[in-house]
PDB file of C-alpha atoms in Angstrom:
ATOM      1  CA  MET A   1     -30.609  51.122  71.789  1.00 63.00           C
ATOM      2  CA  ALA A   2     -31.709  53.301  69.585  1.00 66.00           C
ATOM      3  CA  ASP A   3     -27.873  55.365  69.637  1.00 73.00           C
ATOM      4  CA  ASN A   4     -26.752  51.348  68.726  1.00 85.00           C
ATOM      5  CA  ARG A   5     -29.475  50.806  65.723  1.00 90.00           C
ATOM      6  CA  GLU A   6     -28.778  54.474  64.635  1.00 89.00           C
ATOM      7  CA  PHE A   7     -24.901  53.620  64.500  1.00 90.00           C
ATOM      8  CA  PHE A   8     -25.742  50.081  62.589  1.00 93.00           C
ATOM      9  CA  TYR A   9     -27.425  51.781  60.146  1.00 94.00           C
ATOM     10  CA  ARG A  10     -25.032  54.007  59.343  1.00 93.00           C
ATOM     11  CA  ARG A  11     -22.511  51.855  59.203  1.00 94.00           C
ATOM     12  CA  LEU A  12     -24.544  50.105  56.668  1.00 96.00           C
ATOM     13  CA  HIS A  13     -25.450  52.872  54.599  1.00 96.00           C
ATOM     14  CA  SER A  14     -22.248  53.834  54.216  1.00 96.00           C
ATOM     15  CA  LEU A  15     -20.967  50.348  53.317  1.00 96.00           C
ATOM     16  CA  LEU A  16     -23.397  49.703  51.159  1.00 96.00           C
ATOM     17  CA  GLY A  17     -22.847  53.023  49.412  1.00 96.00           C
ATOM     18  CA  VAL A  18     -19.088  51.551  48.474  1.00 96.00           C
ATOM     19  CA  ILE A  19     -20.063  47.457  48.118  1.00 94.00           C
ATOM     20  CA  PRO A  20     -22.089  47.204  45.840  1.00 95.00           C
ATOM     21  CA  ILE A  21     -23.309  50.233  45.053  1.00 97.00           C
ATOM     22  CA  GLY A  22     -20.031  51.806  44.056  1.00 97.00           C
ATOM     23  CA  LEU A  23     -18.949  49.479  42.646  1.00 96.00           C
ATOM     24  CA  PHE A  24     -21.945  48.820  39.965  1.00 96.00           C
ATOM     25  CA  MET A  25     -21.482  51.985  39.081  1.00 97.00           C
ATOM     26  CA  THR A  26     -18.162  52.158  38.397  1.00 97.00           C
ATOM     27  CA  GLN A  27     -18.781  48.985  36.250  1.00 96.00           C
ATOM     28  CA  HIS A  28     -21.867  50.695  34.422  1.00 97.00           C
ATOM     29  CA  LEU A  29     -19.532  53.275  33.333  1.00 98.00           C
ATOM     30  CA  VAL A  30     -17.165  51.055  32.006  1.00 97.00           C
ATOM     31  CA  VAL A  31     -19.614  49.271  30.032  1.00 97.00           C
ATOM     32  CA  ASN A  32     -20.921  52.373  28.870  1.00 97.00           C
ATOM     33  CA  HIS A  33     -17.604  53.559  27.806  1.00 98.00           C
ATOM     34  CA  PHE A  34     -17.834  51.052  24.962  1.00 97.00           C
ATOM     35  CA  ALA A  35     -19.728  53.523  23.289  1.00 98.00           C
ATOM     36  CA  THR A  36     -16.708  55.452  22.439  1.00 98.00           C
ATOM     37  CA  LYS A  37     -15.475  52.713  20.296  1.00 97.00           C
ATOM     38  CA  GLY A  38     -18.644  52.407  18.297  1.00 97.00           C
ATOM     39  CA  GLU A  39     -22.135  51.252  18.110  1.00 97.00           C
ATOM     40  CA  ASP A  40     -21.417  47.377  17.737  1.00 97.00           C
ATOM     41  CA  GLU A  41     -19.060  47.488  20.384  1.00 97.00           C
ATOM     42  CA  PHE A  42     -21.801  48.913  22.825  1.00 97.00           C
ATOM     43  CA  ASN A  43     -24.010  46.927  22.069  1.00 97.00           C
ATOM     44  CA  GLN A  44     -22.227  43.759  22.805  1.00 97.00           C
ATOM     45  CA  ALA A  45     -20.740  44.999  26.276  1.00 96.00           C
ATOM     46  CA  ALA A  46     -24.810  45.918  26.919  1.00 94.00           C
ATOM     47  CA  ASP A  47     -26.061  42.350  25.474  1.00 93.00           C
ATOM     48  CA  PHE A  48     -23.485  40.516  27.738  1.00 93.00           C
ATOM     49  CA  MET A  49     -24.359  42.716  30.910  1.00 92.00           C
ATOM     50  CA  ALA A  50     -27.854  41.924  30.262  1.00 87.00           C
ATOM     51  CA  ASN A  51     -27.485  38.228  29.552  1.00 87.00           C
ATOM     52  CA  LEU A  52     -25.813  37.472  32.822  1.00 87.00           C
ATOM     53  CA  PRO A  53     -27.168  33.919  34.741  1.00 89.00           C
ATOM     54  CA  PHE A  54     -29.827  35.276  37.413  1.00 88.00           C
ATOM     55  CA  VAL A  55     -29.800  38.506  35.941  1.00 87.00           C
ATOM     56  CA  LEU A  56     -32.880  39.120  37.640  1.00 86.00           C
ATOM     57  CA  ILE A  57     -31.368  37.530  41.017  1.00 91.00           C
ATOM     58  CA  LEU A  58     -28.498  39.813  40.902  1.00 89.00           C
ATOM     59  CA  GLU A  59     -30.079  43.057  40.199  1.00 90.00           C
ATOM     60  CA  SER A  60     -32.940  42.367  42.773  1.00 91.00           C
ATOM     61  CA  LEU A  61     -30.268  41.553  45.758  1.00 92.00           C
ATOM     62  CA  VAL A  62     -27.105  43.437  45.288  1.00 91.00           C
ATOM     63  CA  ILE A  63     -28.313  46.503  43.272  1.00 94.00           C
ATOM     64  CA  PHE A  64     -32.134  47.380  43.925  1.00 95.00           C
ATOM     65  CA  LEU A  65     -32.506  46.598  47.461  1.00 96.00           C
ATOM     66  CA  PRO A  66     -28.979  47.666  48.748  1.00 97.00           C
ATOM     67  CA  LEU A  67     -29.564  50.828  46.535  1.00 96.00           C
ATOM     68  CA  LEU A  68     -33.529  51.314  48.015  1.00 96.00           C
ATOM     69  CA  PHE A  69     -31.809  51.111  51.672  1.00 97.00           C
ATOM     70  CA  HIS A  70     -29.189  53.793  50.577  1.00 97.00           C
ATOM     71  CA  ALA A  71     -31.381  55.659  49.147  1.00 96.00           C
ATOM     72  CA  ILE A  72     -34.178  56.091  51.726  1.00 96.00           C
ATOM     73  CA  TYR A  73     -31.857  56.432  54.734  1.00 96.00           C
ATOM     74  CA  GLY A  74     -29.440  59.237  52.715  1.00 95.00           C
ATOM     75  CA  LEU A  75     -32.732  61.154  52.536  1.00 94.00           C
ATOM     76  CA  TYR A  76     -33.019  60.454  56.489  1.00 92.00           C
ATOM     77  CA  ILE A  77     -29.471  61.906  56.900  1.00 90.00           C
ATOM     78  CA  ALA A  78     -29.987  64.680  54.164  1.00 87.00           C
ATOM     79  CA  PHE A  79     -33.099  66.391  55.838  1.00 87.00           C
ATOM     80  CA  THR A  80     -31.737  65.523  59.242  1.00 86.00           C
ATOM     81  CA  ALA A  81     -28.255  66.827  58.920  1.00 75.00           C
ATOM     82  CA  LYS A  82     -27.257  70.204  60.628  1.00 71.00           C
ATOM     83  CA  ASN A  83     -25.198  71.825  57.761  1.00 64.00           C
ATOM     84  CA  ASN A  84     -22.537  74.558  59.655  1.00 61.00           C
ATOM     85  CA  ILE A  85     -20.870  75.911  56.550  1.00 56.00           C
ATOM     86  CA  GLY A  86     -22.210  79.599  57.288  1.00 55.00           C
ATOM     87  CA  THR A  87     -20.721  79.554  60.504  1.00 48.00           C
ATOM     88  CA  HIS A  88     -17.689  77.308  59.503  1.00 46.00           C
ATOM     89  CA  GLY A  89     -16.412  77.211  55.620  1.00 55.00           C
ATOM     90  CA  TYR A  90     -13.926  74.768  56.349  1.00 82.00           C
ATOM     91  CA  PHE A  91     -13.518  72.151  53.322  1.00 86.00           C
ATOM     92  CA  ARG A  92     -15.269  68.909  55.314  1.00 85.00           C
ATOM     93  CA  ASN A  93     -17.969  71.213  56.118  1.00 87.00           C
ATOM     94  CA  TRP A  94     -18.381  72.065  52.481  1.00 89.00           C
ATOM     95  CA  MET A  95     -18.511  68.311  51.449  1.00 92.00           C
ATOM     96  CA  PHE A  96     -20.409  67.286  54.232  1.00 90.00           C
ATOM     97  CA  MET A  97     -23.039  69.419  52.551  1.00 90.00           C
ATOM     98  CA  LEU A  98     -22.455  68.773  49.071  1.00 94.00           C
ATOM     99  CA  GLN A  99     -22.968  64.756  49.863  1.00 95.00           C
ATOM    100  CA  ARG A 100     -26.155  65.746  51.458  1.00 94.00           C
ATOM    101  CA  VAL A 101     -27.101  67.527  48.079  1.00 95.00           C
ATOM    102  CA  SER A 102     -25.522  65.306  45.371  1.00 97.00           C
ATOM    103  CA  GLY A 103     -27.066  62.489  47.213  1.00 96.00           C
ATOM    104  CA  VAL A 104     -30.671  63.828  46.010  1.00 96.00           C
ATOM    105  CA  VAL A 105     -29.673  64.781  42.839  1.00 97.00           C
ATOM    106  CA  THR A 106     -28.597  61.722  42.252  1.00 98.00           C
ATOM    107  CA  LEU A 107     -31.670  59.748  43.509  1.00 97.00           C
ATOM    108  CA  VAL A 108     -33.681  61.870  41.159  1.00 97.00           C
ATOM    109  CA  PHE A 109     -31.245  60.968  38.126  1.00 98.00           C
ATOM    110  CA  ILE A 110     -31.284  57.183  39.329  1.00 97.00           C
ATOM    111  CA  ALA A 111     -34.548  56.822  39.280  1.00 97.00           C
ATOM    112  CA  TRP A 112     -35.479  58.908  35.668  1.00 97.00           C
ATOM    113  CA  HIS A 113     -32.279  56.444  34.344  1.00 97.00           C
ATOM    114  CA  VAL A 114     -34.077  53.565  35.261  1.00 96.00           C
ATOM    115  CA  TRP A 115     -37.780  54.155  34.537  1.00 96.00           C
ATOM    116  CA  GLU A 116     -36.651  55.395  30.605  1.00 95.00           C
ATOM    117  CA  THR A 117     -34.253  52.258  30.677  1.00 94.00           C
ATOM    118  CA  ARG A 118     -34.826  49.206  32.753  1.00 90.00           C
ATOM    119  CA  VAL A 119     -38.247  49.470  33.175  1.00 93.00           C
ATOM    120  CA  GLN A 120     -38.695  50.069  29.386  1.00 93.00           C
ATOM    121  CA  ALA A 121     -36.788  47.062  28.988  1.00 90.00           C
ATOM    122  CA  ALA A 122     -38.957  45.023  30.945  1.00 88.00           C
ATOM    123  CA  LEU A 123     -41.791  46.245  28.738  1.00 93.00           C
ATOM    124  CA  GLY A 124     -40.020  45.024  25.113  1.00 91.00           C
ATOM    125  CA  ALA A 125     -38.111  47.889  24.350  1.00 92.00           C
ATOM    126  CA  ASP A 126     -34.487  47.365  24.072  1.00 92.00           C
ATOM    127  CA  VAL A 127     -31.585  49.116  25.827  1.00 92.00           C
ATOM    128  CA  ASP A 128     -29.020  49.921  23.316  1.00 96.00           C
ATOM    129  CA  PHE A 129     -26.891  52.538  21.359  1.00 97.00           C
ATOM    130  CA  GLN A 130     -30.078  53.710  19.415  1.00 97.00           C
ATOM    131  CA  MET A 131     -31.962  54.477  22.498  1.00 97.00           C
ATOM    132  CA  MET A 132     -28.887  56.489  24.201  1.00 97.00           C
ATOM    133  CA  GLU A 133     -28.669  58.254  21.520  1.00 97.00           C
ATOM    134  CA  ASN A 134     -32.449  58.825  20.853  1.00 97.00           C
ATOM    135  CA  ILE A 135     -32.650  60.507  24.521  1.00 97.00           C
ATOM    136  CA  LEU A 136     -29.195  62.370  24.642  1.00 97.00           C
ATOM    137  CA  ASN A 137     -30.188  64.132  21.517  1.00 97.00           C
ATOM    138  CA  ASN A 138     -32.865  65.965  23.164  1.00 97.00           C
ATOM    139  CA  PRO A 139     -30.385  69.071  24.929  1.00 97.00           C
ATOM    140  CA  PHE A 140     -32.673  69.146  28.060  1.00 98.00           C
ATOM    141  CA  MET A 141     -31.526  65.213  28.353  1.00 98.00           C
ATOM    142  CA  LEU A 142     -27.982  65.900  27.390  1.00 98.00           C
ATOM    143  CA  VAL A 143     -27.375  68.338  30.233  1.00 98.00           C
ATOM    144  CA  PHE A 144     -29.938  66.404  32.658  1.00 98.00           C
ATOM    145  CA  TYR A 145     -27.735  63.430  32.303  1.00 98.00           C
ATOM    146  CA  ILE A 146     -24.454  65.445  32.466  1.00 98.00           C
ATOM    147  CA  VAL A 147     -25.296  66.787  35.597  1.00 98.00           C
ATOM    148  CA  GLY A 148     -26.569  62.901  36.923  1.00 98.00           C
ATOM    149  CA  VAL A 149     -23.556  61.269  36.508  1.00 98.00           C
ATOM    150  CA  LEU A 150     -21.094  64.245  37.499  1.00 98.00           C
ATOM    151  CA  SER A 151     -23.463  64.170  41.126  1.00 98.00           C
ATOM    152  CA  ALA A 152     -23.163  60.538  41.186  1.00 98.00           C
ATOM    153  CA  ILE A 153     -19.825  60.331  40.893  1.00 98.00           C
ATOM    154  CA  PHE A 154     -19.062  62.878  43.288  1.00 98.00           C
ATOM    155  CA  HIS A 155     -21.355  61.497  45.704  1.00 98.00           C
ATOM    156  CA  PHE A 156     -19.571  58.134  45.228  1.00 98.00           C
ATOM    157  CA  SER A 157     -16.126  59.390  45.548  1.00 98.00           C
ATOM    158  CA  ASN A 158     -16.785  61.617  48.574  1.00 96.00           C
ATOM    159  CA  GLY A 159     -18.618  59.361  50.495  1.00 96.00           C
ATOM    160  CA  LEU A 160     -15.222  56.834  50.142  1.00 97.00           C
ATOM    161  CA  TRP A 161     -13.371  59.612  52.339  1.00 95.00           C
ATOM    162  CA  SER A 162     -16.635  59.311  54.827  1.00 93.00           C
ATOM    163  CA  PHE A 163     -16.376  55.402  54.431  1.00 96.00           C
ATOM    164  CA  CYS A 164     -12.172  55.341  55.461  1.00 96.00           C
ATOM    165  CA  VAL A 165     -12.879  57.740  57.773  1.00 93.00           C
ATOM    166  CA  GLY A 166     -16.088  56.329  59.522  1.00 92.00           C
ATOM    167  CA  TRP A 167     -14.696  52.506  59.146  1.00 94.00           C
ATOM    168  CA  GLY A 168     -11.133  53.558  60.793  1.00 94.00           C
ATOM    169  CA  ILE A 169      -9.166  53.231  57.690  1.00 95.00           C
ATOM    170  CA  ALA A 170      -7.967  56.446  57.707  1.00 95.00           C
ATOM    171  CA  VAL A 171      -7.530  57.881  61.451  1.00 92.00           C
ATOM    172  CA  SER A 172      -4.887  60.501  61.102  1.00 93.00           C
ATOM    173  CA  PRO A 173      -5.307  63.810  59.756  1.00 90.00           C
ATOM    174  CA  ARG A 174      -2.568  62.827  57.807  1.00 95.00           C
ATOM    175  CA  SER A 175      -4.032  59.660  56.694  1.00 95.00           C
ATOM    176  CA  GLN A 176      -7.144  61.733  56.093  1.00 92.00           C
ATOM    177  CA  GLN A 177      -5.535  64.568  53.678  1.00 93.00           C
ATOM    178  CA  VAL A 178      -4.054  61.085  51.675  1.00 96.00           C
ATOM    179  CA  VAL A 179      -7.736  60.202  51.391  1.00 96.00           C
ATOM    180  CA  THR A 180      -8.913  63.396  50.252  1.00 95.00           C
ATOM    181  CA  TYR A 181      -6.350  63.363  47.210  1.00 96.00           C
ATOM    182  CA  ALA A 182      -6.794  59.926  46.078  1.00 98.00           C
ATOM    183  CA  THR A 183     -11.058  60.052  46.153  1.00 97.00           C
ATOM    184  CA  LEU A 184     -10.216  63.821  44.018  1.00 97.00           C
ATOM    185  CA  ILE A 185      -8.507  61.478  41.740  1.00 98.00           C
ATOM    186  CA  VAL A 186     -11.330  58.633  41.537  1.00 98.00           C
ATOM    187  CA  PHE A 187     -13.596  61.633  40.909  1.00 98.00           C
ATOM    188  CA  VAL A 188     -11.757  62.976  37.859  1.00 98.00           C
ATOM    189  CA  VAL A 189     -11.083  59.719  36.330  1.00 98.00           C
ATOM    190  CA  LEU A 190     -14.457  58.820  36.894  1.00 98.00           C
ATOM    191  CA  SER A 191     -15.924  61.921  35.548  1.00 98.00           C
ATOM    192  CA  ILE A 192     -13.677  61.250  32.533  1.00 98.00           C
ATOM    193  CA  ILE A 193     -15.219  58.009  31.263  1.00 98.00           C
ATOM    194  CA  GLY A 194     -18.686  59.157  32.398  1.00 98.00           C
ATOM    195  CA  LEU A 195     -18.699  61.983  29.755  1.00 98.00           C
ATOM    196  CA  ARG A 196     -16.513  60.369  27.480  1.00 98.00           C
ATOM    197  CA  ALA A 197     -19.456  57.553  27.557  1.00 98.00           C
ATOM    198  CA  ILE A 198     -21.895  60.651  27.254  1.00 98.00           C
ATOM    199  CA  PHE A 199     -21.082  62.259  24.273  1.00 98.00           C
ATOM    200  CA  ALA A 200     -19.936  59.248  22.361  1.00 98.00           C
ATOM    201  CA  PHE A 201     -23.814  58.564  22.425  1.00 97.00           C
ATOM    202  CA  VAL A 202     -24.344  62.679  20.633  1.00 95.00           C
TER     203      VAL A 202
END
């Protein structure tokens, strides 16, 4: 029974990491990328997302609750997993270890980012181009955001590989190699989008 429960939790953890969390992250990066077109374009895109119908319900059910479960169970996996890169330095073993490390880094980044933006918005602040410009004018915060965004993108991209393998989409060694290349492309494309958005505020 305990094994079945853990199997279910791991499958749910993997699924939520892609849908809806991964999709939301991708959408969030695309919206932020409007900053490359100027302050007005970004503010219009941000206002559109902030004024969606039932936005609080959507944020709670589609983002925050799945993210909370993914984070809590992810921490359990991170601190109970046995890494064996010291004995077997294969590529996937390194990816397994980096997935856990990037998960912890991403969690810290998301917690701070939510505090700086979503919580401040609830307290009456305007989440706009000017806010992000002020945040990223601090060199420490600029580095923090670069590391955090890249960590989140890596965690999602590498997690896609685990999702495809765990859910039986990529079973053969050949298909797993194809998925490796595909997720590498996802990482590169989303990283370019994320970094361009960050530097558009600087």
